[in-house]
Coordinates of C-alpha atoms in Angstrom, one line a residue:
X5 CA 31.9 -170.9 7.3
X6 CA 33.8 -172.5 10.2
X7 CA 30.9 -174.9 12.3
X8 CA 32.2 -176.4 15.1
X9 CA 30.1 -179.6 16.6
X10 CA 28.4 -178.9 19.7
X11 CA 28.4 -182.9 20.6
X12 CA 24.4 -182.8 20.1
X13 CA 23.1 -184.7 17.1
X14 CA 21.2 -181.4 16.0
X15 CA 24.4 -180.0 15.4
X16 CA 24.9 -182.2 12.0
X17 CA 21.8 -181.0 11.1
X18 CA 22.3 -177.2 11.5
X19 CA 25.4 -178.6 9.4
X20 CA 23.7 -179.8 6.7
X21 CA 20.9 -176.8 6.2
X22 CA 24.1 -174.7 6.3
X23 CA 25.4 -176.9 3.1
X24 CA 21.9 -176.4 1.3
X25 CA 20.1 -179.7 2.8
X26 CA 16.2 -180.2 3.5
X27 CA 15.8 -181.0 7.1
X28 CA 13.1 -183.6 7.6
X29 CA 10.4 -183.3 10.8
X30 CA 12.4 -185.5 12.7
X31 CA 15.4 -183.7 12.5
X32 CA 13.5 -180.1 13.2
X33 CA 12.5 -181.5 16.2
X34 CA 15.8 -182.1 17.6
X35 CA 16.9 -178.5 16.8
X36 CA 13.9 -176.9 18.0
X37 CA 13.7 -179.2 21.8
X38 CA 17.8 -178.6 21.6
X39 CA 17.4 -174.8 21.8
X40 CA 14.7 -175.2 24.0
X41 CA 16.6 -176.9 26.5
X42 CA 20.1 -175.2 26.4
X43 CA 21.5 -177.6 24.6
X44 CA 22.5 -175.2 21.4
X45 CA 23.6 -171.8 22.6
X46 CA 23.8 -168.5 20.7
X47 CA 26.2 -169.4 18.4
X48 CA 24.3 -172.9 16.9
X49 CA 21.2 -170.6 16.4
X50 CA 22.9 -168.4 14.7
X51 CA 24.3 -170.6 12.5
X52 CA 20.6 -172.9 12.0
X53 CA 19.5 -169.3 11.7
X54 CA 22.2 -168.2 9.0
X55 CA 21.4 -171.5 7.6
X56 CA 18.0 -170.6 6.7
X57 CA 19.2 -167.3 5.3
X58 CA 21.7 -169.1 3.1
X59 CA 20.1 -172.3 1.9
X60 CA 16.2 -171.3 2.6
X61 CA 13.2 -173.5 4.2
X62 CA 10.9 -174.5 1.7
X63 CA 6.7 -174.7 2.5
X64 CA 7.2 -178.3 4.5
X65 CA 10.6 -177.6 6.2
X66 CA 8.5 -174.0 8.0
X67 CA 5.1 -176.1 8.6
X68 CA 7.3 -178.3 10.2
X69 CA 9.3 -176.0 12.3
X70 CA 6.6 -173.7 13.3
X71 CA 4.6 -177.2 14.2
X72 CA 7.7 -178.2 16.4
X73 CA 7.6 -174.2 18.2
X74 CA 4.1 -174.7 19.3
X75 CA 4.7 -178.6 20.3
X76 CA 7.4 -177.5 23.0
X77 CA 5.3 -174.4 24.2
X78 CA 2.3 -173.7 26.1
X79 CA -1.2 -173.7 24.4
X80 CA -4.5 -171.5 25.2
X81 CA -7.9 -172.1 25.0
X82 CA -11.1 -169.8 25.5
X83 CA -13.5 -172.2 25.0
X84 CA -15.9 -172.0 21.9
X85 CA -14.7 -168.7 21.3
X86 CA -13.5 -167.7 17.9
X87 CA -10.4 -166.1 18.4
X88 CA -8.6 -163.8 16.0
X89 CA -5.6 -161.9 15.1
X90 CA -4.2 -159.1 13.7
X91 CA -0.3 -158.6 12.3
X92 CA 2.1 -156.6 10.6
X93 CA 5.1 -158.0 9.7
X94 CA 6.8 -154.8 10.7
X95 CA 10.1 -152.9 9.4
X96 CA 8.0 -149.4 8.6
X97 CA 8.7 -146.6 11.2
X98 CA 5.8 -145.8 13.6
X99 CA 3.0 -147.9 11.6
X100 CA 1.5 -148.5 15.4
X101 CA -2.3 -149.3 13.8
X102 CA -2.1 -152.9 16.0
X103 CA -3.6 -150.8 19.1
X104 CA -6.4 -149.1 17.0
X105 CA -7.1 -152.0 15.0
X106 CA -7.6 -154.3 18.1
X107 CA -10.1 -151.4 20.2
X108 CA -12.3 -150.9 16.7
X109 CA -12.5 -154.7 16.4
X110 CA -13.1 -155.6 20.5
X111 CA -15.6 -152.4 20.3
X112 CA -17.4 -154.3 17.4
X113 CA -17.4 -158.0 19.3
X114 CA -14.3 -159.7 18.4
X115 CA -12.2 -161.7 20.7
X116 CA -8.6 -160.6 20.0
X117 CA -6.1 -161.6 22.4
X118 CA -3.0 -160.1 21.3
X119 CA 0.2 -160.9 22.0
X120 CA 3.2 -158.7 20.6
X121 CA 6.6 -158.8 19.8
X122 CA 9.2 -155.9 21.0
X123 CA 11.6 -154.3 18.5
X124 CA 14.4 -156.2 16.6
X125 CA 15.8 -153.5 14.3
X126 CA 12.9 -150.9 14.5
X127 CA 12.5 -148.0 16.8
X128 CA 9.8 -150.0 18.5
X129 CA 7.6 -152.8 19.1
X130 CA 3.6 -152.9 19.7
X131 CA 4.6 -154.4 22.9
X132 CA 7.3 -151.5 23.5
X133 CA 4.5 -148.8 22.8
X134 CA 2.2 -150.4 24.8
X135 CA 4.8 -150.9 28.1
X136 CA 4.2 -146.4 28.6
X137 CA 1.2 -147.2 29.6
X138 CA 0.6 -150.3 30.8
X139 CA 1.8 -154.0 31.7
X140 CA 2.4 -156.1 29.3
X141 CA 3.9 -159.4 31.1
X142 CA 0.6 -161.0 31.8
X143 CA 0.3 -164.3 32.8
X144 CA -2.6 -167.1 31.5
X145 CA -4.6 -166.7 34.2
X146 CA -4.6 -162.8 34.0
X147 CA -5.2 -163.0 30.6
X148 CA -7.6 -164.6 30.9
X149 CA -9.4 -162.6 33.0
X150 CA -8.9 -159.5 30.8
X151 CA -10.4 -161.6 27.7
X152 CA -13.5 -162.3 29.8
X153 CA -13.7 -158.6 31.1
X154 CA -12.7 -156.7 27.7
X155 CA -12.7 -159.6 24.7
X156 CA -9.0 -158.3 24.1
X157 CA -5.6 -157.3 25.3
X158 CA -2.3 -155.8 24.2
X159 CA 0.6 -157.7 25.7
X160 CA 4.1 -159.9 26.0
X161 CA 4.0 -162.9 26.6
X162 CA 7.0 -163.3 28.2
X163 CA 4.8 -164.7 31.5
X164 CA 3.6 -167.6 28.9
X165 CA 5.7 -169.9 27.3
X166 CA 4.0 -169.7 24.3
X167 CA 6.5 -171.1 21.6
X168 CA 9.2 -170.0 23.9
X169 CA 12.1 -171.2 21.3
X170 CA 11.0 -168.1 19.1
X171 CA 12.0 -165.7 21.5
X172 CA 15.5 -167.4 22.0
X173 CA 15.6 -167.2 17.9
X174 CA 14.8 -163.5 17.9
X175 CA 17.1 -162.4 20.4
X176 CA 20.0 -164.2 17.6
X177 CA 17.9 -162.4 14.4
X178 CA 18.2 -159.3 16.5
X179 CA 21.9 -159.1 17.4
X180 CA 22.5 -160.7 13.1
X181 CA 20.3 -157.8 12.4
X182 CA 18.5 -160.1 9.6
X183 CA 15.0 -161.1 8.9
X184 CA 14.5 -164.8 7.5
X185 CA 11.0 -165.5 5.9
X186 CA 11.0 -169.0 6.8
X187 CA 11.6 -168.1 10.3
X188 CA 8.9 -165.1 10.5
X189 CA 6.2 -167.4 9.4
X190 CA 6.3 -170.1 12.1
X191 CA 7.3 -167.1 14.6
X192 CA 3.8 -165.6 13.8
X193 CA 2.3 -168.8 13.0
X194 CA 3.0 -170.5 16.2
X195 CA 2.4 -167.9 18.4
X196 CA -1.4 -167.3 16.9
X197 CA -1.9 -170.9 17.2
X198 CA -0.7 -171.2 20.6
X199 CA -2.7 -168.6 21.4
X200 CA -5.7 -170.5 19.8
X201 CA -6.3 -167.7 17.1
X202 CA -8.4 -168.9 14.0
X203 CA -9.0 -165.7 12.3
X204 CA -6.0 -163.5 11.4
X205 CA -4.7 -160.5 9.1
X206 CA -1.4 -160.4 8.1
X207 CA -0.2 -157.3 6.8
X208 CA 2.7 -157.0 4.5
X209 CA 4.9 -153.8 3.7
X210 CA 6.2 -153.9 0.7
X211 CA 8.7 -151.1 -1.1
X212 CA 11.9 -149.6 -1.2
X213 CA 13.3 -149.3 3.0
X214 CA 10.7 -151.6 4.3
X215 CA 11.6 -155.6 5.1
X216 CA 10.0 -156.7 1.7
X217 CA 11.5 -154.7 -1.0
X218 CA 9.0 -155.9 -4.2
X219 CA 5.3 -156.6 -4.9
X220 CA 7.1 -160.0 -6.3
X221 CA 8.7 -160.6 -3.3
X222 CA 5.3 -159.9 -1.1
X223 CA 3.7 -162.1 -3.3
X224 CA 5.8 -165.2 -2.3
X225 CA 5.3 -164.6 1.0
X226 CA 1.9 -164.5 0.8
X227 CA 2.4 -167.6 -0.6
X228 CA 4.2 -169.6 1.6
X229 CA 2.1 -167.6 4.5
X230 CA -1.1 -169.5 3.3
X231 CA 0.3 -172.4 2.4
X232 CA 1.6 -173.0 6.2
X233 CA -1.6 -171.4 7.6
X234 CA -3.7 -173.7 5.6
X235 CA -2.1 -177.3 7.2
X236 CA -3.2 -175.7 10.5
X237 CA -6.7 -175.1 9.4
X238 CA -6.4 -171.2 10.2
X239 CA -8.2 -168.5 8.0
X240 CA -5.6 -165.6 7.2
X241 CA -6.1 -163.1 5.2
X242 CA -3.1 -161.2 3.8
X243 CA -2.9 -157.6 2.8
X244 CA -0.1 -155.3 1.1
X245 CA 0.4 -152.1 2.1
X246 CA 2.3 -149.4 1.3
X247 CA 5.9 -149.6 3.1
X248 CA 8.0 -147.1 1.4
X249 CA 6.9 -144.2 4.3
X250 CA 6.6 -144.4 8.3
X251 CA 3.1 -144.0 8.8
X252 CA 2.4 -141.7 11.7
X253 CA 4.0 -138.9 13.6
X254 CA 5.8 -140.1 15.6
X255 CA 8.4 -142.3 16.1
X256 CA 9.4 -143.8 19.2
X257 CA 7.9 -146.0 22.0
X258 CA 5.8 -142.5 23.7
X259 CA 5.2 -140.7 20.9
X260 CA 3.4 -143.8 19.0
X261 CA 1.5 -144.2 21.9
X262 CA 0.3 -140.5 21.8
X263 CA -0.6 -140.6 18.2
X264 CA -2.2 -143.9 19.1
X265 CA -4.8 -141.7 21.5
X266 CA -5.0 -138.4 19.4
X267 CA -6.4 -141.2 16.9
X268 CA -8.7 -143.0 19.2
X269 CA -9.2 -139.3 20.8
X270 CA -10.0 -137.9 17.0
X271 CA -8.4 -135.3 18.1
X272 CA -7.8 -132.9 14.7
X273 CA -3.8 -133.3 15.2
X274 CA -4.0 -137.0 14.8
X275 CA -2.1 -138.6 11.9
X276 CA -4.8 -139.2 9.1
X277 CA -2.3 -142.1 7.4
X278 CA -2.3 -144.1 11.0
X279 CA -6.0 -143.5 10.8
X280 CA -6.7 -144.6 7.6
X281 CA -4.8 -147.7 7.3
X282 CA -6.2 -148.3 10.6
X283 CA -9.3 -148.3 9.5
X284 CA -8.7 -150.2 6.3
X285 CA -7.1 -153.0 8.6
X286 CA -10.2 -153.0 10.9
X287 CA -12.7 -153.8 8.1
X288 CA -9.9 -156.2 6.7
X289 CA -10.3 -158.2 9.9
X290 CA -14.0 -157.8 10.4
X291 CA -15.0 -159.1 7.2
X292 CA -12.7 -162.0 7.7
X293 CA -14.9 -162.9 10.4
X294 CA -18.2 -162.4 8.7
X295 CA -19.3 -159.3 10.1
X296 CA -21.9 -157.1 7.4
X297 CA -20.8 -153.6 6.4
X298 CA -17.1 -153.7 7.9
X299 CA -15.9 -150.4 6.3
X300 CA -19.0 -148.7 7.9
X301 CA -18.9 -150.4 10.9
X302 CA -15.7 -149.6 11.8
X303 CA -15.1 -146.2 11.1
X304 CA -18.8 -145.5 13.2
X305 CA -16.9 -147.5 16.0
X306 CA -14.0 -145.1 15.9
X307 CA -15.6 -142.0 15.6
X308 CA -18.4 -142.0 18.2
X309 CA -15.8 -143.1 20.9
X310 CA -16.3 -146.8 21.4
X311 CA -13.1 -148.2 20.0
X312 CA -11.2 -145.1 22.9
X313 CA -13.5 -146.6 25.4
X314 CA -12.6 -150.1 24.8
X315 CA -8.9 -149.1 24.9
X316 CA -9.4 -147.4 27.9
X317 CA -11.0 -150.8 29.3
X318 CA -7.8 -152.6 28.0
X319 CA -5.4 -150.9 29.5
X320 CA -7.3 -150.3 32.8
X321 CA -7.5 -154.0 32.8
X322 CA -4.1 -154.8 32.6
X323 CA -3.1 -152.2 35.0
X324 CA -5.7 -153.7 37.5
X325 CA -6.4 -150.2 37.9
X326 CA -8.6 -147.2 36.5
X327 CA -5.6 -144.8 36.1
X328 CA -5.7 -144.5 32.0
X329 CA -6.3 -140.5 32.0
X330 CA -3.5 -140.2 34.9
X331 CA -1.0 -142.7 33.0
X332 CA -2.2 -140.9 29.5
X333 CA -1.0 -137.0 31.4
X334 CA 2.1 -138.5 32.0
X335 CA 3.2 -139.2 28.3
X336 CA 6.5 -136.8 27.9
X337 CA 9.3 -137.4 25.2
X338 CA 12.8 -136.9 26.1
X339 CA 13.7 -133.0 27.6
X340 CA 17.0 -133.3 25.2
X341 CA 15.0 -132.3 21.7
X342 CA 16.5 -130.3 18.3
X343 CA 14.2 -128.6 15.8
X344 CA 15.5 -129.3 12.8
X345 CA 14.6 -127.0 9.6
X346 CA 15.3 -127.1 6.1
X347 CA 17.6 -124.7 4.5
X348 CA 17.1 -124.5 0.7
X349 CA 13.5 -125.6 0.1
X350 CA 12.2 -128.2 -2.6
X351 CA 10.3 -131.9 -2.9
X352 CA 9.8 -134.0 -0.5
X353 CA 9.5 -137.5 -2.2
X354 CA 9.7 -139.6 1.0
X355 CA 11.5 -140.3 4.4
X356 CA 13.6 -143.9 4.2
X357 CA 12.0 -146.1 6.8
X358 CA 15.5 -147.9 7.6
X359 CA 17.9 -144.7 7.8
X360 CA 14.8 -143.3 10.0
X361 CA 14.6 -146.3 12.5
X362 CA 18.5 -145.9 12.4
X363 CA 18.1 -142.5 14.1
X364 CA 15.8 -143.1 16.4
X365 CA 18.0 -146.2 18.1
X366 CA 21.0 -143.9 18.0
X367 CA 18.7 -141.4 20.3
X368 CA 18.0 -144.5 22.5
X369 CA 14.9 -146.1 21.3
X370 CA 13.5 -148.4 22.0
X371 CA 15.1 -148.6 26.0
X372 CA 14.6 -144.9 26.1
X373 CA 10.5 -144.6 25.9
X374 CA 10.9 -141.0 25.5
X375 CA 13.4 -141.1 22.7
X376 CA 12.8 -140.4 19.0
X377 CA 11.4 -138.2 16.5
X378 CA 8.4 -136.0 15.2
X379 CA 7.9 -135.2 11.5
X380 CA 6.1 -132.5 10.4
X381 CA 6.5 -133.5 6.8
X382 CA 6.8 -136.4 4.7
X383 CA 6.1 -136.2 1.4
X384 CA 5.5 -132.7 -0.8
X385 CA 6.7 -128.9 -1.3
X386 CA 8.7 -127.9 1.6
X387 CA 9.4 -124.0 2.5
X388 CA 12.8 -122.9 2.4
X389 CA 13.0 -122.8 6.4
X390 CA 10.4 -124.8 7.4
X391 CA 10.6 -126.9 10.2
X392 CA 10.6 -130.5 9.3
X393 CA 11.2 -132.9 12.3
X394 CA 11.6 -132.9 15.9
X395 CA 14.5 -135.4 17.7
X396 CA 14.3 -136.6 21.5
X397 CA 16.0 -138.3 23.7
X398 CA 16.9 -138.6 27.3
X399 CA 20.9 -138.2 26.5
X400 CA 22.3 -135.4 25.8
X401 CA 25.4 -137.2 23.6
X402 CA 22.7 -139.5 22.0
X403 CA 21.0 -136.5 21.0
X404 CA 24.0 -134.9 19.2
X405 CA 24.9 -138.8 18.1
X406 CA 21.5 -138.4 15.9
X407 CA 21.8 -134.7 15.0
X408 CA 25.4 -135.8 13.1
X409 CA 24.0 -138.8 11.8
X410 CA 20.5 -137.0 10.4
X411 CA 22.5 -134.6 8.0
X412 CA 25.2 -137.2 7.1
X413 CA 22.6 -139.8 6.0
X414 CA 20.1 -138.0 4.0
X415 CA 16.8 -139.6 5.9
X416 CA 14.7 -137.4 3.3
X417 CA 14.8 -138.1 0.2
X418 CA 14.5 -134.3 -1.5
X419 CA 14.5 -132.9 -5.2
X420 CA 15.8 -129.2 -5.5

């Protein structure tokens, strides 16, 4: 790899994690304050970032790193409030439970203020999904406010500079198209602590087309996820999920959000996979936090309208408004949509969550709000004819982008 010296002393130590070193605290710093202050550009964090894909961080190296992203950022407080926090590590299509989880939870007590990330290689982000109906960019003082009013929120934090050299690293992972574990712990790390968070759930997909392809590989992250947490003094909880299948109907920054609200709604056409995992994440986060009978708890919160009203109060709030049912009749995917239906009949055995986010950036997402797709089916005995998915998007070339690229792929994975 050809690394040319930037004339910063950090350089030579991007240089030497690129040739397999151990950085030390010291030297982290310098990296960390450097991209902070301009000094590296794109290039040196792609290369510090290609060196941690390369030569790995080991347990010290990412307590270190993630201490140095919350040292150069902006820090929270709420007072004696316990704070927590909920968190997928992402890569499974629609798998938008954060909203659901976060209304049960604030229904029931908790104090979650949540900050969320926007899509790197997915179709989209929490924060995306969120953005078609409300604002996201809050600042502290606003947030604040909504804490006090609601007990939680849903935004960006681009308005805070909460461990601000993450986002600076993300927009480099993004246009590498990788994910580095070292560097997705003290992303999530340091953003929970800057936020002030004590109490958090980190969920981790693990199977074939999801970010973590093995139970083995979950394991160790879990791992080195408690190991870090645990020098902070935070209380995390991790969970493994199922990641082989997007969870939901649809996929795409509108049509989460609607399957978001027929859940909330329970409205019979909701997704019962978003629900349930939902669900299971809600009691994973209340009995983190002490609270008796969190199963029962939360599902009574969901189902007699609480955790709908307390989203309803969340979004209201960051709106500054009381628009939710006007902003909620104004959820439309893209007019350019294709039925597709399936010729011969067969098995279902799944839908590959990479190939699937594939197709719904090619019909624009996560830019295009209204772009993406609806399945019918994901898994089971398909009808010669039956209509299996819906695509959207706002372009009509997009659209036939997709269409191509859906029956060259092979998104579902079929048995005659």
């Amino acid at each position: 790899m050809n690394f040319k010296k930037s004339g910063v002393p950090s350089s030579e130590f991007i240089r030497k994690k690129l040739e397999g070193g151990k950085l030390t605290e010291n030297e982290i710093n310098h990296i960390v304050n450097d991209i902070l202050s301009g000094k590296l550009g794109s290039a040196e964090i792609a290369y510090f970032v290609s060196g941690q894909k390369l030569g790995g961080m080991d347990d010290e190296e990412t307590y270190y790193l993630t201490k140095a992203m919350v040292g150069t950022g902006e820090e929270i407080s709420f007072g004696d409030k316990v704070i927590s926090d909920k968190h997928c590590i992402g890569g499974v299509a629609g798998n938008r439970t954060t909203p659901i989880v976060v209304s049960i939870c604030a229904a029931l007590g908790l104090t979650i203020p949540k900050t969320s990330s926007r899509a790197i290689t997915s179709a989209a982000g929490t924060a995306d999904v969120i953005e078609t109906m409300a604002e996201i960019q809050i600042d502290a003082k606003g947030l604040k406010r909504i804490i006090k009013k609601e007990g939680a929120c849903l935004i960006w934090n681009a308005k805070m500079k909460l461990a601000p050299t993450d986002d600076k690293i993300i927009r480099v992972e993004k246009l590498l198209g990788i994910d580095i574990p070292s560097q997705l712990i003290a992303s999530v790390l340091a953003k929970k602590i800057s936020m002030g968070s004590k109490k958090i759930l980190i969920d981790i997909p693990y199977g074939e087309g999801s970010k973590v392809k093995t139970l083995k590989k979950a394991r160790e992250l879990k791992r080195s996820l408690i190991d870090v947490a645990r020098r902070f003094k935070l209380d995390v909880a991790v969970v493994f999920t199922d990641g082989r299948n997007p969870i939901g109907n649809g996929i795409g920054p509108v049509l989460e959000m609607i399957d978001i609200i027929r859940v909330l709604r329970n409205d019979p056409a909701a997704p019962m996979d978003l629900r349930k995992k939902s669900l299971a994440l809600a009691t994973g986060l209340l009995k983190l936090n002490g609270v008796s009978s969190p199963k029962r708890k939360a599902r009574k919160a969901l189902d007699d309208g609480r955790a709908y009203a307390k989203f309803k109060g969340i979004i209201n709030a960051q709106n500054g408004s009381k628009d939710f049912e006007v902003r909620t009749s104004k959820l439309s995917a893209g007019k350019f949509e294709r039925d597709i239906y399936w010729g011969p009949g067969g098995l279902i055995k799944g839908i590959d969550n990479r190939s699937l986010n594939a197709l719904c950036r090619i019909l624009g997402c996560p830019k295009d709000s209204k772009a993406g797709v609806y399945l019918y089916r994901k898994k089971g005995i398909i009808r010669k004819g039956e209509r299996v998915i819906t695509l959207y998007s706002s372009n009509r070339d997009r659209l036939h982008a997709a269409i191509e690229y859906f029956w060259e792929k092979g998104i579902f994975k079929t048995k005659q």
